[in-house]
Amino acid sequence: MQKPLILVTNDDGISAPGIRNLVHFMNELGEVVVVAPDSPQSGKGHAITINSTLTYEEISMKGPQKDYAVSGTPADCVKFALDKIMTRKPDIVVSGINHGSNSSINVIYSGTMSAAVEAGVEGLSSIGFSLLDFGWDANFMEGKPYIQSIVEKVLKNPLPEGVVLNVNIPNLKKEEIKGIKICKQARAKWEENFDERVSPHGKKYYWLTGYFNNMDDSENADETALADGYISVVPIKFDLTAYEYMERLEKMINNR
């Protein structure tokens, strides 16, 4: 039987430890093609390149997979992989492992998750993985059995059209992780401000600062699960229509 074809991408760049660990995990499950940004693209969301050209090159990395570095965003990488690099559609697309959380509101800013969403737009089963450790020396091996198990289950049971999985892993040892919880996205936001400073030349400049404000302590929220030592899995949709408001809006706009 033909091995499943797995496309791997990320937003931290093709040489980041997170993606190199994910590639290692996926090599044990199927045939792997890596198409990822040639430099860090964190926080780019679903940006695509339209005002400049893209380039790519095949690079040599350890392992049996093929690796391609693209001079674009995570969403660019998925588009480019499907159109120019891969000879057949992948059976699954996995993005990550991100250095840091993509739970709650972070999902809309995340390049990792935007790559997974772009794959979902193309009708492919896709998963974004993140570890709650921003360190470059983070230990990604602790989540290996869970990551492989989730991917294997999705390969056997493809996701419904329009659904993508957002998986976040607490920064714990394997034996400390309590299991996996299917969750909703927690209601939270960043309380932000711009720290004003002055350069030696007298010009003002600003650093974005702030703190994460979790306003949701419900039992089935992803932030709650992660705080309790569980891996959170949130099924997300990229159809942003507020269906529950349509009838009310119709009455308001058309005075019915």
mmCIF file of C-alpha atoms in Angstrom:
data_model
loop_
_atom_site.group_PDB
_atom_site.id
_atom_site.type_symbol
_atom_site.label_atom_id
_atom_site.label_comp_id
_atom_site.label_asym_id
_atom_site.label_seq_id
_atom_site.Cartn_x
_atom_site.Cartn_y
_atom_site.Cartn_z
ATOM 1 C CA MET A 1 0.000 0.000 0.000
ATOM 2 C CA GLN A 2 1.109 3.550 -0.748
ATOM 3 C CA LYS A 3 2.245 5.497 2.305
ATOM 4 C CA PRO A 4 0.185 8.560 3.200
ATOM 5 C CA LEU A 5 1.633 11.769 1.776
ATOM 6 C CA ILE A 6 2.135 14.409 4.476
ATOM 7 C CA LEU A 7 2.836 18.095 3.825
ATOM 8 C CA VAL A 8 4.624 19.808 6.716
ATOM 9 C CA THR A 9 4.895 23.576 7.119
ATOM 10 C CA ASN A 10 5.179 26.200 9.872
ATOM 11 C CA ASP A 11 5.676 29.899 10.593
ATOM 12 C CA ASP A 12 8.907 29.855 12.622
ATOM 13 C CA GLY A 13 10.995 29.022 9.551
ATOM 14 C CA ILE A 14 12.196 25.805 7.970
ATOM 15 C CA SER A 15 15.173 25.396 10.304
ATOM 16 C CA ALA A 16 13.260 25.944 13.571
ATOM 17 C CA PRO A 17 13.506 23.086 16.092
ATOM 18 C CA GLY A 18 9.713 22.765 16.220
ATOM 19 C CA ILE A 19 9.303 21.883 12.559
ATOM 20 C CA ARG A 20 12.387 19.670 12.519
ATOM 21 C CA ASN A 21 10.859 17.624 15.360
ATOM 22 C CA LEU A 22 7.491 17.491 13.592
ATOM 23 C CA VAL A 23 9.190 16.266 10.414
ATOM 24 C CA HIS A 24 10.899 13.523 12.422
ATOM 25 C CA PHE A 25 7.550 12.463 13.904
ATOM 26 C CA MET A 26 5.832 12.452 10.497
ATOM 27 C CA ASN A 27 8.618 10.468 8.816
ATOM 28 C CA GLU A 28 7.517 7.554 10.994
ATOM 29 C CA LEU A 29 3.975 7.808 9.612
ATOM 30 C CA GLY A 30 4.353 8.405 5.894
ATOM 31 C CA GLU A 31 6.059 10.104 2.967
ATOM 32 C CA VAL A 32 6.907 13.674 3.935
ATOM 33 C CA VAL A 33 7.326 16.858 1.923
ATOM 34 C CA VAL A 34 8.325 20.004 3.798
ATOM 35 C CA VAL A 35 7.480 23.415 2.337
ATOM 36 C CA ALA A 36 8.129 26.165 4.855
ATOM 37 C CA PRO A 37 9.248 29.805 5.048
ATOM 38 C CA ASP A 38 12.946 30.457 4.609
ATOM 39 C CA SER A 39 12.841 32.848 7.597
ATOM 40 C CA PRO A 40 10.600 33.392 10.662
ATOM 41 C CA GLN A 41 7.052 34.523 9.846
ATOM 42 C CA SER A 42 5.410 34.493 13.279
ATOM 43 C CA GLY A 43 2.316 36.643 13.725
ATOM 44 C CA LYS A 44 1.742 37.035 9.999
ATOM 45 C CA GLY A 45 -1.747 35.564 10.217
ATOM 46 C CA HIS A 46 -3.184 34.705 6.809
ATOM 47 C CA ALA A 47 -1.028 37.201 4.897
ATOM 48 C CA ILE A 48 -0.104 36.336 1.314
ATOM 49 C CA THR A 49 2.520 37.838 -0.960
ATOM 50 C CA ILE A 50 1.021 39.941 -3.757
ATOM 51 C CA ASN A 51 3.368 42.907 -4.231
ATOM 52 C CA SER A 52 6.613 41.021 -4.724
ATOM 53 C CA THR A 53 7.827 37.769 -6.227
ATOM 54 C CA LEU A 54 8.392 34.437 -4.522
ATOM 55 C CA THR A 55 11.429 32.191 -4.777
ATOM 56 C CA TYR A 56 12.112 28.717 -3.457
ATOM 57 C CA GLU A 57 14.926 26.226 -3.255
ATOM 58 C CA GLU A 58 15.290 22.607 -2.286
ATOM 59 C CA ILE A 59 17.586 22.300 0.692
ATOM 60 C CA SER A 60 19.367 19.356 2.259
ATOM 61 C CA MET A 61 18.247 18.426 5.769
ATOM 62 C CA LYS A 62 18.645 15.264 7.825
ATOM 63 C CA GLY A 63 16.043 12.618 7.031
ATOM 64 C CA PRO A 64 14.303 10.939 4.064
ATOM 65 C CA GLN A 65 11.881 13.826 3.441
ATOM 66 C CA LYS A 66 12.176 16.495 0.748
ATOM 67 C CA ASP A 67 12.638 20.033 2.085
ATOM 68 C CA TYR A 68 11.805 23.251 0.259
ATOM 69 C CA ALA A 69 12.335 26.773 1.604
ATOM 70 C CA VAL A 70 10.000 29.472 0.246
ATOM 71 C CA SER A 71 10.526 33.228 0.494
ATOM 72 C CA GLY A 72 6.965 33.860 1.625
ATOM 73 C CA THR A 73 4.386 33.522 4.364
ATOM 74 C CA PRO A 74 2.967 30.280 5.786
ATOM 75 C CA ALA A 75 -0.160 30.641 3.638
ATOM 76 C CA ASP A 76 2.082 31.237 0.609
ATOM 77 C CA CYS A 77 3.916 28.005 1.397
ATOM 78 C CA VAL A 78 0.754 25.894 1.297
ATOM 79 C CA LYS A 79 -0.467 27.533 -1.916
ATOM 80 C CA PHE A 80 2.959 27.150 -3.542
ATOM 81 C CA ALA A 81 3.373 23.541 -2.397
ATOM 82 C CA LEU A 82 0.069 22.476 -3.926
ATOM 83 C CA ASP A 83 0.591 24.338 -7.198
ATOM 84 C CA LYS A 84 4.307 24.006 -7.920
ATOM 85 C CA ILE A 85 6.003 21.362 -5.794
ATOM 86 C CA MET A 86 3.764 18.416 -5.019
ATOM 87 C CA THR A 87 2.825 15.999 -7.780
ATOM 88 C CA ARG A 88 -0.304 14.810 -5.967
ATOM 89 C CA LYS A 89 -2.474 16.194 -3.202
ATOM 90 C CA PRO A 90 -1.287 15.372 0.307
ATOM 91 C CA ASP A 91 -3.419 13.152 2.491
ATOM 92 C CA ILE A 92 -2.932 15.567 5.374
ATOM 93 C CA VAL A 93 -1.228 18.897 6.091
ATOM 94 C CA VAL A 94 0.410 19.494 9.470
ATOM 95 C CA SER A 95 1.715 22.872 10.600
ATOM 96 C CA GLY A 96 4.128 23.551 13.476
ATOM 97 C CA ILE A 97 5.247 22.636 15.963
ATOM 98 C CA ASN A 98 4.888 26.288 16.913
ATOM 99 C CA HIS A 99 7.161 27.775 19.551
ATOM 100 C CA GLY A 100 4.474 29.154 21.879
ATOM 101 C CA SER A 101 0.727 28.987 22.347
ATOM 102 C CA ASN A 102 -1.866 29.407 19.622
ATOM 103 C CA SER A 103 -4.836 28.866 21.908
ATOM 104 C CA SER A 104 -7.835 31.183 22.268
ATOM 105 C CA ILE A 105 -7.642 34.497 20.317
ATOM 106 C CA ASN A 106 -4.050 33.745 19.271
ATOM 107 C CA VAL A 107 -5.448 31.549 16.503
ATOM 108 C CA ILE A 108 -6.351 34.586 14.384
ATOM 109 C CA TYR A 109 -2.829 36.047 14.513
ATOM 110 C CA SER A 110 -1.015 32.761 14.046
ATOM 111 C CA GLY A 111 0.906 31.970 10.897
ATOM 112 C CA THR A 112 1.021 28.336 12.009
ATOM 113 C CA MET A 113 -2.750 28.100 12.104
ATOM 114 C CA SER A 114 -3.202 30.175 8.942
ATOM 115 C CA ALA A 115 -1.160 27.608 7.035
ATOM 116 C CA ALA A 116 -3.450 24.885 8.380
ATOM 117 C CA VAL A 117 -6.525 26.942 7.495
ATOM 118 C CA GLU A 118 -5.227 27.521 3.964
ATOM 119 C CA ALA A 119 -4.982 23.752 3.553
ATOM 120 C CA GLY A 120 -8.529 23.463 4.848
ATOM 121 C CA VAL A 121 -9.687 25.983 2.249
ATOM 122 C CA GLU A 122 -8.225 23.623 -0.351
ATOM 123 C CA GLY A 123 -10.359 20.801 1.014
ATOM 124 C CA LEU A 124 -7.532 19.005 2.833
ATOM 125 C CA SER A 125 -7.489 17.617 6.352
ATOM 126 C CA SER A 126 -5.114 19.811 8.322
ATOM 127 C CA ILE A 127 -3.847 20.293 11.861
ATOM 128 C CA GLY A 128 -1.839 23.029 13.550
ATOM 129 C CA PHE A 129 0.346 22.003 16.500
ATOM 130 C CA SER A 130 1.745 24.371 19.135
ATOM 131 C CA LEU A 131 3.774 23.869 22.310
ATOM 132 C CA LEU A 132 3.392 26.288 25.206
ATOM 133 C CA ASP A 133 7.115 27.013 25.316
ATOM 134 C CA PHE A 134 8.642 29.912 23.373
ATOM 135 C CA GLY A 135 12.188 28.693 23.995
ATOM 136 C CA TRP A 136 14.337 27.669 21.061
ATOM 137 C CA ASP A 137 15.538 24.766 23.213
ATOM 138 C CA ALA A 138 11.997 23.579 24.044
ATOM 139 C CA ASN A 139 11.506 19.835 24.493
ATOM 140 C CA PHE A 140 9.119 18.832 21.701
ATOM 141 C CA MET A 141 9.635 15.103 22.273
ATOM 142 C CA GLU A 142 7.250 15.033 25.255
ATOM 143 C CA GLY A 143 4.275 15.540 22.934
ATOM 144 C CA LYS A 144 5.369 13.057 20.269
ATOM 145 C CA PRO A 145 2.980 10.164 21.069
ATOM 146 C CA TYR A 146 0.000 12.520 21.221
ATOM 147 C CA ILE A 147 0.917 14.290 17.988
ATOM 148 C CA GLN A 148 1.379 11.025 16.116
ATOM 149 C CA SER A 149 -1.839 9.587 17.536
ATOM 150 C CA ILE A 150 -3.904 12.619 16.482
ATOM 151 C CA VAL A 151 -2.432 12.580 12.966
ATOM 152 C CA GLU A 152 -3.016 8.837 12.571
ATOM 153 C CA LYS A 153 -6.649 9.185 13.657
ATOM 154 C CA VAL A 154 -7.277 12.034 11.212
ATOM 155 C CA LEU A 155 -5.635 10.051 8.401
ATOM 156 C CA LYS A 156 -8.101 7.226 9.104
ATOM 157 C CA ASN A 157 -11.035 9.598 9.624
ATOM 158 C CA PRO A 158 -10.608 12.684 7.394
ATOM 159 C CA LEU A 159 -11.992 15.920 8.791
ATOM 160 C CA PRO A 160 -15.277 17.352 7.493
ATOM 161 C CA GLU A 161 -14.936 19.987 4.786
ATOM 162 C CA GLY A 162 -14.258 23.373 6.325
ATOM 163 C CA VAL A 163 -12.943 22.062 9.669
ATOM 164 C CA VAL A 164 -9.330 22.394 10.853
ATOM 165 C CA LEU A 165 -7.833 21.250 14.176
ATOM 166 C CA ASN A 166 -5.972 23.608 16.497
ATOM 167 C CA VAL A 167 -3.877 21.522 18.911
ATOM 168 C CA ASN A 168 -2.024 23.076 21.829
ATOM 169 C CA ILE A 169 0.293 21.107 24.097
ATOM 170 C CA PRO A 170 1.123 22.188 27.678
ATOM 171 C CA ASN A 171 4.772 22.543 28.577
ATOM 172 C CA LEU A 172 4.889 19.398 30.694
ATOM 173 C CA LYS A 173 6.710 16.095 30.779
ATOM 174 C CA LYS A 174 4.947 13.234 28.984
ATOM 175 C CA GLU A 175 3.967 11.539 32.218
ATOM 176 C CA GLU A 176 2.497 14.810 33.543
ATOM 177 C CA ILE A 177 0.162 15.360 30.579
ATOM 178 C CA LYS A 178 -3.280 14.175 31.718
ATOM 179 C CA GLY A 179 -4.631 13.447 28.253
ATOM 180 C CA ILE A 180 -6.477 15.182 25.426
ATOM 181 C CA LYS A 181 -9.571 17.353 25.740
ATOM 182 C CA ILE A 182 -11.807 18.494 22.894
ATOM 183 C CA CYS A 183 -12.424 22.169 23.634
ATOM 184 C CA LYS A 184 -13.929 25.413 22.503
ATOM 185 C CA GLN A 185 -11.845 28.508 21.866
ATOM 186 C CA ALA A 186 -11.636 30.481 25.108
ATOM 187 C CA ARG A 187 -12.989 34.040 25.175
ATOM 188 C CA ALA A 188 -9.858 36.089 25.729
ATOM 189 C CA LYS A 189 -7.926 38.995 24.250
ATOM 190 C CA TRP A 190 -4.660 40.844 24.448
ATOM 191 C CA GLU A 191 -4.788 44.083 26.429
ATOM 192 C CA GLU A 192 -2.252 46.038 24.437
ATOM 193 C CA ASN A 193 -0.417 49.331 24.478
ATOM 194 C CA PHE A 194 2.493 50.815 22.614
ATOM 195 C CA ASP A 195 5.504 51.641 24.762
ATOM 196 C CA GLU A 196 6.877 54.981 23.537
ATOM 197 C CA ARG A 197 10.630 55.474 23.459
ATOM 198 C CA VAL A 198 13.048 57.961 21.913
ATOM 199 C CA SER A 199 16.029 57.061 19.734
ATOM 200 C CA PRO A 200 19.479 58.680 20.225
ATOM 201 C CA HIS A 201 18.536 60.899 17.265
ATOM 202 C CA GLY A 202 15.439 62.165 19.048
ATOM 203 C CA LYS A 203 12.900 60.224 16.971
ATOM 204 C CA LYS A 204 10.028 58.506 18.729
ATOM 205 C CA TYR A 205 9.507 54.765 18.244
ATOM 206 C CA TYR A 206 7.160 52.221 19.775
ATOM 207 C CA TRP A 207 7.218 48.649 21.077
ATOM 208 C CA LEU A 208 3.971 46.682 21.237
ATOM 209 C CA THR A 209 3.457 45.464 24.805
ATOM 210 C CA GLY A 210 0.554 44.130 26.845
ATOM 211 C CA TYR A 211 -0.808 41.129 28.652
ATOM 212 C CA PHE A 212 -3.124 38.226 27.908
ATOM 213 C CA ASN A 213 -6.551 38.627 29.496
ATOM 214 C CA ASN A 214 -8.432 35.330 29.775
ATOM 215 C CA MET A 215 -12.107 36.110 30.424
ATOM 216 C CA ASP A 216 -13.309 32.529 30.145
ATOM 217 C CA ASP A 217 -13.061 30.042 32.993
ATOM 218 C CA SER A 218 -15.563 27.575 31.516
ATOM 219 C CA GLU A 219 -14.659 23.922 31.881
ATOM 220 C CA ASN A 220 -14.566 23.218 28.138
ATOM 221 C CA ALA A 221 -12.396 26.216 27.146
ATOM 222 C CA ASP A 222 -8.940 25.517 25.721
ATOM 223 C CA GLU A 223 -7.230 27.797 28.248
ATOM 224 C CA THR A 224 -8.841 25.859 31.106
ATOM 225 C CA ALA A 225 -7.757 22.501 29.689
ATOM 226 C CA LEU A 226 -4.177 23.662 29.198
ATOM 227 C CA ALA A 227 -3.991 25.106 32.715
ATOM 228 C CA ASP A 228 -5.233 21.752 34.040
ATOM 229 C CA GLY A 229 -2.495 19.814 32.234
ATOM 230 C CA TYR A 230 -4.433 18.583 29.194
ATOM 231 C CA ILE A 231 -3.704 18.901 25.493
ATOM 232 C CA SER A 232 -6.443 21.055 23.963
ATOM 233 C CA VAL A 233 -7.932 20.223 20.565
ATOM 234 C CA VAL A 234 -10.258 22.853 19.103
ATOM 235 C CA PRO A 235 -12.067 22.195 15.813
ATOM 236 C CA ILE A 236 -12.163 25.562 14.031
ATOM 237 C CA LYS A 237 -13.986 26.783 10.919
ATOM 238 C CA PHE A 238 -12.929 29.450 8.466
ATOM 239 C CA ASP A 239 -16.495 30.380 7.529
ATOM 240 C CA LEU A 240 -16.799 33.541 9.655
ATOM 241 C CA THR A 241 -20.510 34.069 9.058
ATOM 242 C CA ALA A 242 -22.498 34.803 12.239
ATOM 243 C CA TYR A 243 -25.459 32.648 11.234
ATOM 244 C CA GLU A 244 -27.268 33.188 14.538
ATOM 245 C CA TYR A 245 -27.437 36.948 13.812
ATOM 246 C CA MET A 246 -28.608 36.827 10.201
ATOM 247 C CA GLU A 247 -32.355 36.849 10.860
ATOM 248 C CA ARG A 248 -32.103 39.693 13.364
ATOM 249 C CA LEU A 249 -29.882 41.676 10.995
ATOM 250 C CA GLU A 250 -32.347 41.130 8.166
ATOM 251 C CA LYS A 251 -35.114 42.659 10.274
ATOM 252 C CA MET A 252 -32.926 45.590 11.307
ATOM 253 C CA ILE A 253 -31.551 46.458 7.868
ATOM 254 C CA ASN A 254 -34.710 45.868 5.844
ATOM 255 C CA ASN A 255 -37.124 47.011 8.588
ATOM 256 C CA ARG A 256 -39.060 43.758 8.552
#
